[in-house]
mmCIF file of C-alpha atoms (C1' of nucleotides) in Angstrom:
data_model
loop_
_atom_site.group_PDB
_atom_site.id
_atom_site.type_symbol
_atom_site.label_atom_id
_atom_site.label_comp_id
_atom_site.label_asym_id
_atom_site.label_seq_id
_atom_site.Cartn_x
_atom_site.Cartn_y
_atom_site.Cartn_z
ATOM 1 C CA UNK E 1 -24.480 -24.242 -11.913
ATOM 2 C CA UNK E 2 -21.782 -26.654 -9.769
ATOM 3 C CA UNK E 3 -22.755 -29.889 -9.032
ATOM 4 C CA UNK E 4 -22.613 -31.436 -12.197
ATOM 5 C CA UNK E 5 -21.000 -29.226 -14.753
ATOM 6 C CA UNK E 6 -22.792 -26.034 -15.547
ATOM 7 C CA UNK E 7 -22.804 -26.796 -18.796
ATOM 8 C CA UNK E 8 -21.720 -23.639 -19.614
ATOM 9 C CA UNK E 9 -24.957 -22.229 -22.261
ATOM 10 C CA UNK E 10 -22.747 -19.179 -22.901
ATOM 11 C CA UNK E 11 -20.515 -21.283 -24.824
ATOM 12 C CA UNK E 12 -22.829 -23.753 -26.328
ATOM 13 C CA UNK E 13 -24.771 -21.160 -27.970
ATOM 14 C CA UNK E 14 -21.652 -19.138 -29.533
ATOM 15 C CA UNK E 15 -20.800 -22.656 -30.936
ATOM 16 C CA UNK E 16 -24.213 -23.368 -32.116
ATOM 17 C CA UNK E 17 -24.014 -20.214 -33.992
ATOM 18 C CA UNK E 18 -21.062 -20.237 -35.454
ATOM 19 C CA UNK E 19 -21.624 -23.779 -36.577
ATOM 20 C CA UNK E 20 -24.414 -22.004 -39.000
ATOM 21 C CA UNK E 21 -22.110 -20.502 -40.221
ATOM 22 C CA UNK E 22 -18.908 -17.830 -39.785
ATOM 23 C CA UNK E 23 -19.569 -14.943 -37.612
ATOM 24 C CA UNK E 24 -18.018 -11.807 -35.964
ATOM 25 C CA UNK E 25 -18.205 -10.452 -32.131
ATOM 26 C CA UNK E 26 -20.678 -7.699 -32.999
ATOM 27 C CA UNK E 27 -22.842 -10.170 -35.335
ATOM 28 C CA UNK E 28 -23.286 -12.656 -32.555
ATOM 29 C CA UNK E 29 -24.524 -10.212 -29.705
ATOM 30 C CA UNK E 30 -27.014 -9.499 -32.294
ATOM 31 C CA UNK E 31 -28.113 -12.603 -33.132
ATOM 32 C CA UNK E 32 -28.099 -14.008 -29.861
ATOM 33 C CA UNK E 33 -30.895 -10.889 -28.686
ATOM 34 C CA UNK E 34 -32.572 -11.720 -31.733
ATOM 35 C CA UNK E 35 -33.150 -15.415 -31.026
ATOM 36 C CA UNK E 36 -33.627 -14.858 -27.713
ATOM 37 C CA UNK E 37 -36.366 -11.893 -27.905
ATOM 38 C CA UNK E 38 -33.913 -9.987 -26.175
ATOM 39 C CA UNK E 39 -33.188 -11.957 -23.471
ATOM 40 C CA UNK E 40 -30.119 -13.743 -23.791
ATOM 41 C CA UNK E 41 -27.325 -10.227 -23.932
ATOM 42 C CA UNK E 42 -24.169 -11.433 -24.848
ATOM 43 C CA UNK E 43 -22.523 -8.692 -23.501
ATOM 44 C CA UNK E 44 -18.848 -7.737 -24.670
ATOM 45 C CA UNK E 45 -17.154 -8.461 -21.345
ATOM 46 C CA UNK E 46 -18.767 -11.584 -21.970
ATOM 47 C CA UNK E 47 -18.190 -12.374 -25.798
ATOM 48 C CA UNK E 48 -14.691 -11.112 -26.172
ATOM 49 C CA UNK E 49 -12.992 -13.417 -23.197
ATOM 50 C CA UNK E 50 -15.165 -16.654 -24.242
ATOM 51 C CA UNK E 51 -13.927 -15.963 -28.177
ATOM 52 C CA UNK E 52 -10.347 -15.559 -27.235
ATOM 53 C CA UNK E 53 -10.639 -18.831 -24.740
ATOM 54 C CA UNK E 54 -12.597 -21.067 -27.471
ATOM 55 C CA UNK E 55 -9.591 -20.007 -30.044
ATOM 56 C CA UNK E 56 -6.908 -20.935 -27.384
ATOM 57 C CA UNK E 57 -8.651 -24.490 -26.879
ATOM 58 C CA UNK E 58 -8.372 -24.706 -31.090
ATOM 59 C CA UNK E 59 -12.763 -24.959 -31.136
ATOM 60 C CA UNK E 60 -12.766 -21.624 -33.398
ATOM 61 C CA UNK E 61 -10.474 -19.968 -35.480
ATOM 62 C CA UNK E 62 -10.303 -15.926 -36.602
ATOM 63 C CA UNK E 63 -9.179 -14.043 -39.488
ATOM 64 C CA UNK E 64 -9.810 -10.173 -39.796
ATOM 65 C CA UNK E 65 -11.428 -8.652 -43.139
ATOM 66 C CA UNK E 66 -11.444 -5.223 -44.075
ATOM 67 C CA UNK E 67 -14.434 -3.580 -43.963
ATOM 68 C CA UNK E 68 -15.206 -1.534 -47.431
ATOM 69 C CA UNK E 69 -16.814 2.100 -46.495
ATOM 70 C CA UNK E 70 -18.657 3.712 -49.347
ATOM 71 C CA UNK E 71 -16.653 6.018 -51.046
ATOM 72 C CA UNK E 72 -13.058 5.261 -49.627
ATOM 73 C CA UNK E 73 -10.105 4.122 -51.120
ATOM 74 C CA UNK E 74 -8.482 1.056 -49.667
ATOM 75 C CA UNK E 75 -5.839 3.696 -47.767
ATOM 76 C CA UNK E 76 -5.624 -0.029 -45.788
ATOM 77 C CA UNK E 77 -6.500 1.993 -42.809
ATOM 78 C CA UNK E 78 -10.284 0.927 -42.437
ATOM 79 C CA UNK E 79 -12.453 -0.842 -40.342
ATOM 80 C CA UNK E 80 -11.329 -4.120 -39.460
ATOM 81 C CA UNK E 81 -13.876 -7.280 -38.857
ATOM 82 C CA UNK E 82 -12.652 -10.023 -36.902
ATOM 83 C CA UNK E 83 -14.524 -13.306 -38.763
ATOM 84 C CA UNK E 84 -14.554 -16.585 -36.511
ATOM 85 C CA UNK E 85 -14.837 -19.939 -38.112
ATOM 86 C CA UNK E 86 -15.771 -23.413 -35.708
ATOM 87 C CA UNK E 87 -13.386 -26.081 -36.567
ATOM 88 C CA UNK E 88 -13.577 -29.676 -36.503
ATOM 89 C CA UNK E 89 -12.892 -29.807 -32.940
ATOM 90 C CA UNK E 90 -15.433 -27.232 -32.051
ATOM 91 C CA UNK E 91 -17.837 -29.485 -33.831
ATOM 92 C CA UNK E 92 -16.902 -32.068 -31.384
ATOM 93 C CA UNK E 93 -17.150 -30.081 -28.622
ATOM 94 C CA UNK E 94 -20.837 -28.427 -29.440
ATOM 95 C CA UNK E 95 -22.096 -32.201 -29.908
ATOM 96 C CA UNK E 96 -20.463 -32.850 -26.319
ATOM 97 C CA UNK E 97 -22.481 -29.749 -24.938
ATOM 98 C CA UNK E 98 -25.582 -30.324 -25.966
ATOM 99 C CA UNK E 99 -25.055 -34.107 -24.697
ATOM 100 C CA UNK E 100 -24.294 -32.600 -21.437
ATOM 101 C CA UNK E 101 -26.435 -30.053 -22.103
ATOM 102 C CA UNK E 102 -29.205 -33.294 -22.384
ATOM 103 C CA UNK E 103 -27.832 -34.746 -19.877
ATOM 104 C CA UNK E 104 -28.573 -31.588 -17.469
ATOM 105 C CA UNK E 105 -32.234 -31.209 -18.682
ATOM 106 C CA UNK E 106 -32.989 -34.992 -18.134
ATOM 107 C CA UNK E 107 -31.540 -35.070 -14.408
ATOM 108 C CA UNK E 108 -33.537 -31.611 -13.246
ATOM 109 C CA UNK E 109 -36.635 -33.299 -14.837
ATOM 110 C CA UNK E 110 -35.766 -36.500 -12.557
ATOM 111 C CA UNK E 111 -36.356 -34.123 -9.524
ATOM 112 C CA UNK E 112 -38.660 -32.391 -11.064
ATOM 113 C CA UNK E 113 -40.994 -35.586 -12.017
ATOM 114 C CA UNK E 114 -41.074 -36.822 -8.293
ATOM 115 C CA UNK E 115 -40.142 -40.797 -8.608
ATOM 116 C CA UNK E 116 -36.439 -41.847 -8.887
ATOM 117 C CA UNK E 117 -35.480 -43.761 -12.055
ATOM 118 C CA UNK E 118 -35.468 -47.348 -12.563
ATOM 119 C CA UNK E 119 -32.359 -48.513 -12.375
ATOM 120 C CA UNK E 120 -31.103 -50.797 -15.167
ATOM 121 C CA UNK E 121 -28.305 -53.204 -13.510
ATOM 122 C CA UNK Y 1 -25.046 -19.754 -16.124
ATOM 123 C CA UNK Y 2 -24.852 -16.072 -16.279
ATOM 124 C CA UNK Y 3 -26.683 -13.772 -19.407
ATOM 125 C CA UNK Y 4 -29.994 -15.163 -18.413
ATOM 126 C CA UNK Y 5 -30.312 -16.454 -14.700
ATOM 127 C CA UNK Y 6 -28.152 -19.346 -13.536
ATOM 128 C CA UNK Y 7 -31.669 -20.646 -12.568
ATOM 129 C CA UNK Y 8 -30.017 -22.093 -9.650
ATOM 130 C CA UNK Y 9 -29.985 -25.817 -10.010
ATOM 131 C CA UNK Y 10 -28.959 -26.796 -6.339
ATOM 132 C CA UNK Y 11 -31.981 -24.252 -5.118
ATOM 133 C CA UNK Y 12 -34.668 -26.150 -7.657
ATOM 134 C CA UNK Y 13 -33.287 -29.742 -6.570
ATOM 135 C CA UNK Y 14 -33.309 -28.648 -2.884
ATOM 136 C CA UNK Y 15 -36.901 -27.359 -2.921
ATOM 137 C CA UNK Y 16 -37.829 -30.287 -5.052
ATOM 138 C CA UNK Y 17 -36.996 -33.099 -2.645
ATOM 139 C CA UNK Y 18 -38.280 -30.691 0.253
ATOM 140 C CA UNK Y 19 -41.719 -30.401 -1.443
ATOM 141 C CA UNK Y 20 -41.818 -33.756 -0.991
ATOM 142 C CA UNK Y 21 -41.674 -34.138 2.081
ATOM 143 C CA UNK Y 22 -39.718 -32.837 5.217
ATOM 144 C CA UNK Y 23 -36.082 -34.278 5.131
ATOM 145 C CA UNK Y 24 -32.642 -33.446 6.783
ATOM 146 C CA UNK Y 25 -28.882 -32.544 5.929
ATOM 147 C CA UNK Y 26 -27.744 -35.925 5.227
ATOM 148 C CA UNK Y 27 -31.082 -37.954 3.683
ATOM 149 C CA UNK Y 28 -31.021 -35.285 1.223
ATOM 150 C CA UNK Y 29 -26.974 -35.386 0.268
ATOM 151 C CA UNK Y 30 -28.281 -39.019 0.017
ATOM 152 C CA UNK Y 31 -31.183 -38.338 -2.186
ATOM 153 C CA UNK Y 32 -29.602 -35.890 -4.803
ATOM 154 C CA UNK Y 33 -27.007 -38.814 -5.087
ATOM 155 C CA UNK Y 34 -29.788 -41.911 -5.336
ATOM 156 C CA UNK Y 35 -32.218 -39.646 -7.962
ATOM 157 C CA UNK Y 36 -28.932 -39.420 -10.034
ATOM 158 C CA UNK Y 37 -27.849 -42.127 -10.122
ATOM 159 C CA UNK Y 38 -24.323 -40.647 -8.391
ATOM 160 C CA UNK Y 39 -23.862 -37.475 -10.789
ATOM 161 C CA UNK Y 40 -24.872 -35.042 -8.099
ATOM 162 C CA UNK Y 41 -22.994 -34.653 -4.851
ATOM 163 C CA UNK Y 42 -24.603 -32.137 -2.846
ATOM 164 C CA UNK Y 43 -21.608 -31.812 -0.461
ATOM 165 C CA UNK Y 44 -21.545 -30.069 3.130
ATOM 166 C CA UNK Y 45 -19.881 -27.242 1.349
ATOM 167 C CA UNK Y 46 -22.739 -26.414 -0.960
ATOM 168 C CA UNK Y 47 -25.979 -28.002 1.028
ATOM 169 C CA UNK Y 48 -24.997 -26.701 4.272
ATOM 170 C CA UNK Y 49 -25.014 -23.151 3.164
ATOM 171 C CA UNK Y 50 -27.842 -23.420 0.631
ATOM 172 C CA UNK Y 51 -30.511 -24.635 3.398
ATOM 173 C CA UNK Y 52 -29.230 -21.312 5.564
ATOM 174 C CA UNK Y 53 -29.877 -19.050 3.055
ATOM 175 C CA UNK Y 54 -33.307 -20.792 2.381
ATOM 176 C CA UNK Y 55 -34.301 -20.597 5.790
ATOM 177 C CA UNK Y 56 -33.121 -16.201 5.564
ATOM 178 C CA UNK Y 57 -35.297 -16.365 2.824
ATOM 179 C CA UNK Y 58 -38.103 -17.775 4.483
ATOM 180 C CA UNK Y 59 -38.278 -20.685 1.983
ATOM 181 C CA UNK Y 60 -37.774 -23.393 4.522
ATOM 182 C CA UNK Y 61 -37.977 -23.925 7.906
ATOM 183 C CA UNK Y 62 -36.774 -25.968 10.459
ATOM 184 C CA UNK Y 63 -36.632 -27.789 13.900
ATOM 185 C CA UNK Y 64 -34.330 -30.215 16.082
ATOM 186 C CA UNK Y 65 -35.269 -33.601 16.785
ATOM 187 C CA UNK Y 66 -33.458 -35.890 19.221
ATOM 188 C CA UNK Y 67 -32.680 -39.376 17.798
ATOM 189 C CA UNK Y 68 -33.259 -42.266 20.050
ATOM 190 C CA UNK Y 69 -30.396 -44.495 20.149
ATOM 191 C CA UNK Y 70 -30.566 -48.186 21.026
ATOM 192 C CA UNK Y 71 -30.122 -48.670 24.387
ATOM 193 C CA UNK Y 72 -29.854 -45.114 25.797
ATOM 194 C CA UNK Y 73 -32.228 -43.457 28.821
ATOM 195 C CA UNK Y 74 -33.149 -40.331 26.886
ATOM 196 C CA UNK Y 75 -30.818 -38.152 29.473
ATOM 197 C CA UNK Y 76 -31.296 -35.532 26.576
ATOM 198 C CA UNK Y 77 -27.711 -35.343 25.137
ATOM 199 C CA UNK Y 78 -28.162 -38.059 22.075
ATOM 200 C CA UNK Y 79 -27.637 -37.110 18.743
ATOM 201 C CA UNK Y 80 -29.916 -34.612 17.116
ATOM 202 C CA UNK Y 81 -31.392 -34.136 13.762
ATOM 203 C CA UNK Y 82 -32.264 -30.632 12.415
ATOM 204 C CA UNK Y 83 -35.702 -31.244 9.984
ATOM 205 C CA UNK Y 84 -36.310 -28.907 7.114
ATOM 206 C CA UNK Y 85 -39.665 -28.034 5.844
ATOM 207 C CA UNK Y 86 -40.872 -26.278 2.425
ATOM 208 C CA UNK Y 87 -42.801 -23.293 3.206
ATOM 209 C CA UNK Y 88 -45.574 -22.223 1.464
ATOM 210 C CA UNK Y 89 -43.306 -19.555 -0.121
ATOM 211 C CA UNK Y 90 -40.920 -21.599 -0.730
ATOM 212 C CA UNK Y 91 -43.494 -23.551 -3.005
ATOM 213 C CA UNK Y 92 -44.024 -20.959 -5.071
ATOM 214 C CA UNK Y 93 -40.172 -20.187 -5.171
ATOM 215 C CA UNK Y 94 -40.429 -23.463 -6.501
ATOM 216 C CA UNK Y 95 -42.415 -23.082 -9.265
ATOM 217 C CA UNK Y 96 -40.981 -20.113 -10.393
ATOM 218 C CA UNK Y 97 -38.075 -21.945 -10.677
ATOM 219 C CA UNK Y 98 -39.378 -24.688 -12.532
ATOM 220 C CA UNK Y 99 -40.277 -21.786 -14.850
ATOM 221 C CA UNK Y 100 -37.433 -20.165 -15.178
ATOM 222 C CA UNK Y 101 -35.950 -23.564 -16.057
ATOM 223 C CA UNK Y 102 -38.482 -24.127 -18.468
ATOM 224 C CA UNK Y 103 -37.588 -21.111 -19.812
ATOM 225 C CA UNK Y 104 -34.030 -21.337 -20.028
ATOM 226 C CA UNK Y 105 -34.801 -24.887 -21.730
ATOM 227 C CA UNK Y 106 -36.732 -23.685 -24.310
ATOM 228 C CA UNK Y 107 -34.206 -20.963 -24.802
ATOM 229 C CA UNK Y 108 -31.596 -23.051 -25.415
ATOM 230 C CA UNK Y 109 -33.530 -25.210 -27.725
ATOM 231 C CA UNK Y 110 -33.944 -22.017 -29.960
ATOM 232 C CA UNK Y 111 -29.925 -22.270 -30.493
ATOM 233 C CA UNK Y 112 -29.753 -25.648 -30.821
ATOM 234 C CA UNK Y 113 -32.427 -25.586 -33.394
ATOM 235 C CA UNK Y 114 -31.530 -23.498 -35.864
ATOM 236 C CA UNK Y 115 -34.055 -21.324 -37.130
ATOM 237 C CA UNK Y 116 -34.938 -17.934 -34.749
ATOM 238 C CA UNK Y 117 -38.515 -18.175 -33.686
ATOM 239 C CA UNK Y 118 -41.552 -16.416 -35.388
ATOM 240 C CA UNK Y 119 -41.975 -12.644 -33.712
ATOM 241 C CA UNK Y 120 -45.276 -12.089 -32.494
ATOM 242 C CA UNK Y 121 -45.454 -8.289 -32.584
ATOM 243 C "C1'" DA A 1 -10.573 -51.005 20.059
ATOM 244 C "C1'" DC A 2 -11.159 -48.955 15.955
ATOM 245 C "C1'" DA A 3 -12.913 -47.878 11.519
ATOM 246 C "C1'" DT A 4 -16.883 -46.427 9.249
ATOM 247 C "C1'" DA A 5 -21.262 -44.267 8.899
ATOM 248 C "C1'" DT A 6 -24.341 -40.782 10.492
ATOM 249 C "C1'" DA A 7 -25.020 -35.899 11.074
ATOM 250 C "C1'" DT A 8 -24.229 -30.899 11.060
ATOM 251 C "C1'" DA A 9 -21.508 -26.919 10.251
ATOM 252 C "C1'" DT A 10 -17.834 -23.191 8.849
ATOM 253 C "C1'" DC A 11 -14.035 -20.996 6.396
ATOM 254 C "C1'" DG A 12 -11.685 -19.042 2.807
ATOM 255 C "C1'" DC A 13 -9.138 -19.855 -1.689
ATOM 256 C "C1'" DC A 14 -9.829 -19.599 -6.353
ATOM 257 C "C1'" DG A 15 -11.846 -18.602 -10.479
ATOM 258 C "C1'" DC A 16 -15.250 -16.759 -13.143
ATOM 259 C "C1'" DT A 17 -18.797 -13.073 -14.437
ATOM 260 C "C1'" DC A 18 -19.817 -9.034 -16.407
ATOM 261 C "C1'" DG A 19 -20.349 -3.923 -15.604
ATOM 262 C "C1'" DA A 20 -17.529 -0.248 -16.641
ATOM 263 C "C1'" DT A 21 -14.505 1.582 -19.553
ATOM 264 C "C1'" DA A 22 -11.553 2.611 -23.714
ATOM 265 C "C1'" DT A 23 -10.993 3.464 -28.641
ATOM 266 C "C1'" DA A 24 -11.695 4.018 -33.529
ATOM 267 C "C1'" DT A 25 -14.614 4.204 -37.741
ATOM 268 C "C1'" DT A 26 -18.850 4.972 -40.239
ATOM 269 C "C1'" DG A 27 -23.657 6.418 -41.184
ATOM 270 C "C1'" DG A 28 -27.472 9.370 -40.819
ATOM 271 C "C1'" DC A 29 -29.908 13.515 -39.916
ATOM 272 C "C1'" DG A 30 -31.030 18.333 -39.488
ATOM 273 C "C1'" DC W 1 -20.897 20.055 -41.810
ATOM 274 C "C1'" DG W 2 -21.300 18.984 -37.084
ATOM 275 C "C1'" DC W 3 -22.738 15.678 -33.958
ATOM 276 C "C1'" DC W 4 -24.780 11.628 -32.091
ATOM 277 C "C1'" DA W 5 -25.802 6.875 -32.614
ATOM 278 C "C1'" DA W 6 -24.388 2.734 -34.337
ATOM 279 C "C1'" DT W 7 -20.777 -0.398 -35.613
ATOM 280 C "C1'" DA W 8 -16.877 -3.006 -33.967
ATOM 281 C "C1'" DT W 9 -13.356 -4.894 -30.917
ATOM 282 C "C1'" DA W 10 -11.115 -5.297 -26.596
ATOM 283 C "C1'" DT W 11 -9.455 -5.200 -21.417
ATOM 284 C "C1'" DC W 12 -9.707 -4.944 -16.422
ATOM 285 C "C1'" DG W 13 -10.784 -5.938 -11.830
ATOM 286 C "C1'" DA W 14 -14.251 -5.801 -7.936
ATOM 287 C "C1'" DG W 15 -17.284 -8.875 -6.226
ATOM 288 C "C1'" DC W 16 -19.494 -12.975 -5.640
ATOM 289 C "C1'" DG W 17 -20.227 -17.704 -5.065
ATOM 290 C "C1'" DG W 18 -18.931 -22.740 -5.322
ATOM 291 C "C1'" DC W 19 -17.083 -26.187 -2.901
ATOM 292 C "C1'" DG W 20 -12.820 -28.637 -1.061
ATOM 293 C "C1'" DA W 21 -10.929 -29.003 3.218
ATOM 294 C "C1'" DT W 22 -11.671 -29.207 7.730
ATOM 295 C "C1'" DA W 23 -13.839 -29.668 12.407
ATOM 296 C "C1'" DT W 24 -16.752 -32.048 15.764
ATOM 297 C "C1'" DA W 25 -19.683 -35.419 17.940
ATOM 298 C "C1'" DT W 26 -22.430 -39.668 18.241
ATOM 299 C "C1'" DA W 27 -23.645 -44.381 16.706
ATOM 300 C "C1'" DT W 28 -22.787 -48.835 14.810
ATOM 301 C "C1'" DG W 29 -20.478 -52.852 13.269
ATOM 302 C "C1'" DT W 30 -16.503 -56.256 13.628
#
DNA sequence: ACATATATATCGCCGCTCGATATATTGGCG
DNA sequence: CGCCAATATATCGAGCGGCGATATATATGT
């Protein structure tokens, strides 16, 4: 949102997925509508930027795989699947977001509930 | 966020103090920052704006008020407080942002728990 | 006297979102 | 066999919005 850190969902739940387990681009659009009932669209002009930004910061990591078709040869001129991997780091960072993420939740509910907190000196 | 409505934190804690109780610019910079313990600074930049927009919308409304000072005749050029009130739109803005928070919550909480939720057909 | 607090308000830079677009391969269906 | 839909990855840039910086005026405390 602004204010205090938007906590940026987009990227907490590509992390959350991935840290399930390895994943491609076109895999976690897919997932993500699943989960979501079709909600949450992880669009490609959204997916593609954020996986090429969490690889820069060293969260994630890629390798490509060739993608078998039925009754071809391995020409080596196939479909290509680009696999992404969270690292130890991206670990780290997921357990940061959902803190903040927490952290959000629990502050809007503050607002939400009426009464300030008690403050603990 | 983005993918699935930024529901508009600043909006929900804006409408949240207001449907408390009538308030001004500055008490409710103050309040965001007291509720929060400090985390959220509800700036000119961002506040000043918002309550605009509100008031387009028909959300809010508002009126002048002259502030007495000390020892001053009212002559009628003291300093002047502009009073916002939630409208009864605005309430239900309100709750459908509380909603859409929920929502988004809950949402979440289906990434960060794993398992993709049961599909009622 | 002067700094600080109260109080409201605007402007525009910067950065991010995401719709549109591009491209290539593979599978299914009539 | 021809064609469309699905699979799969990727870029670009217009447009929008957040918010830091800035402006202005009064009131209070020291």
């Amino acid at each position: 949102m602004a204010l205090f850190d938007k906590s940026d969902s987009a990227q907490l739940v590509v992390l959350s997925l991935l840290a399930e387990g390895a994943s491609y681009g076109y895999q976690l659009t897919k997932d993500a509508a699943t989960r979501s009932s079709g909600t949450l669209r992880l669009t490609p002009g959204v997916l593609y930027p954020m996986l090429k930004s969490l690889e820069t910061e060293g969260l994630i990591t890629s390798s490509w795989e060739e993608i078998k078709a039925q009754g071809s040869a391995e020409d080596g001129t196939g479909r290509r699947r680009k696999w992404y991997r969270i690292s130890p780091k991206g670990r780290k960072r997921l357990e940061q977001r959902i803190a903040a993420h927490r952290a959000y939740t629990a502050l809007i509910d503050t607002f939400l509930g009426g009464r300030p907190q008690e403050e603990r000196p």
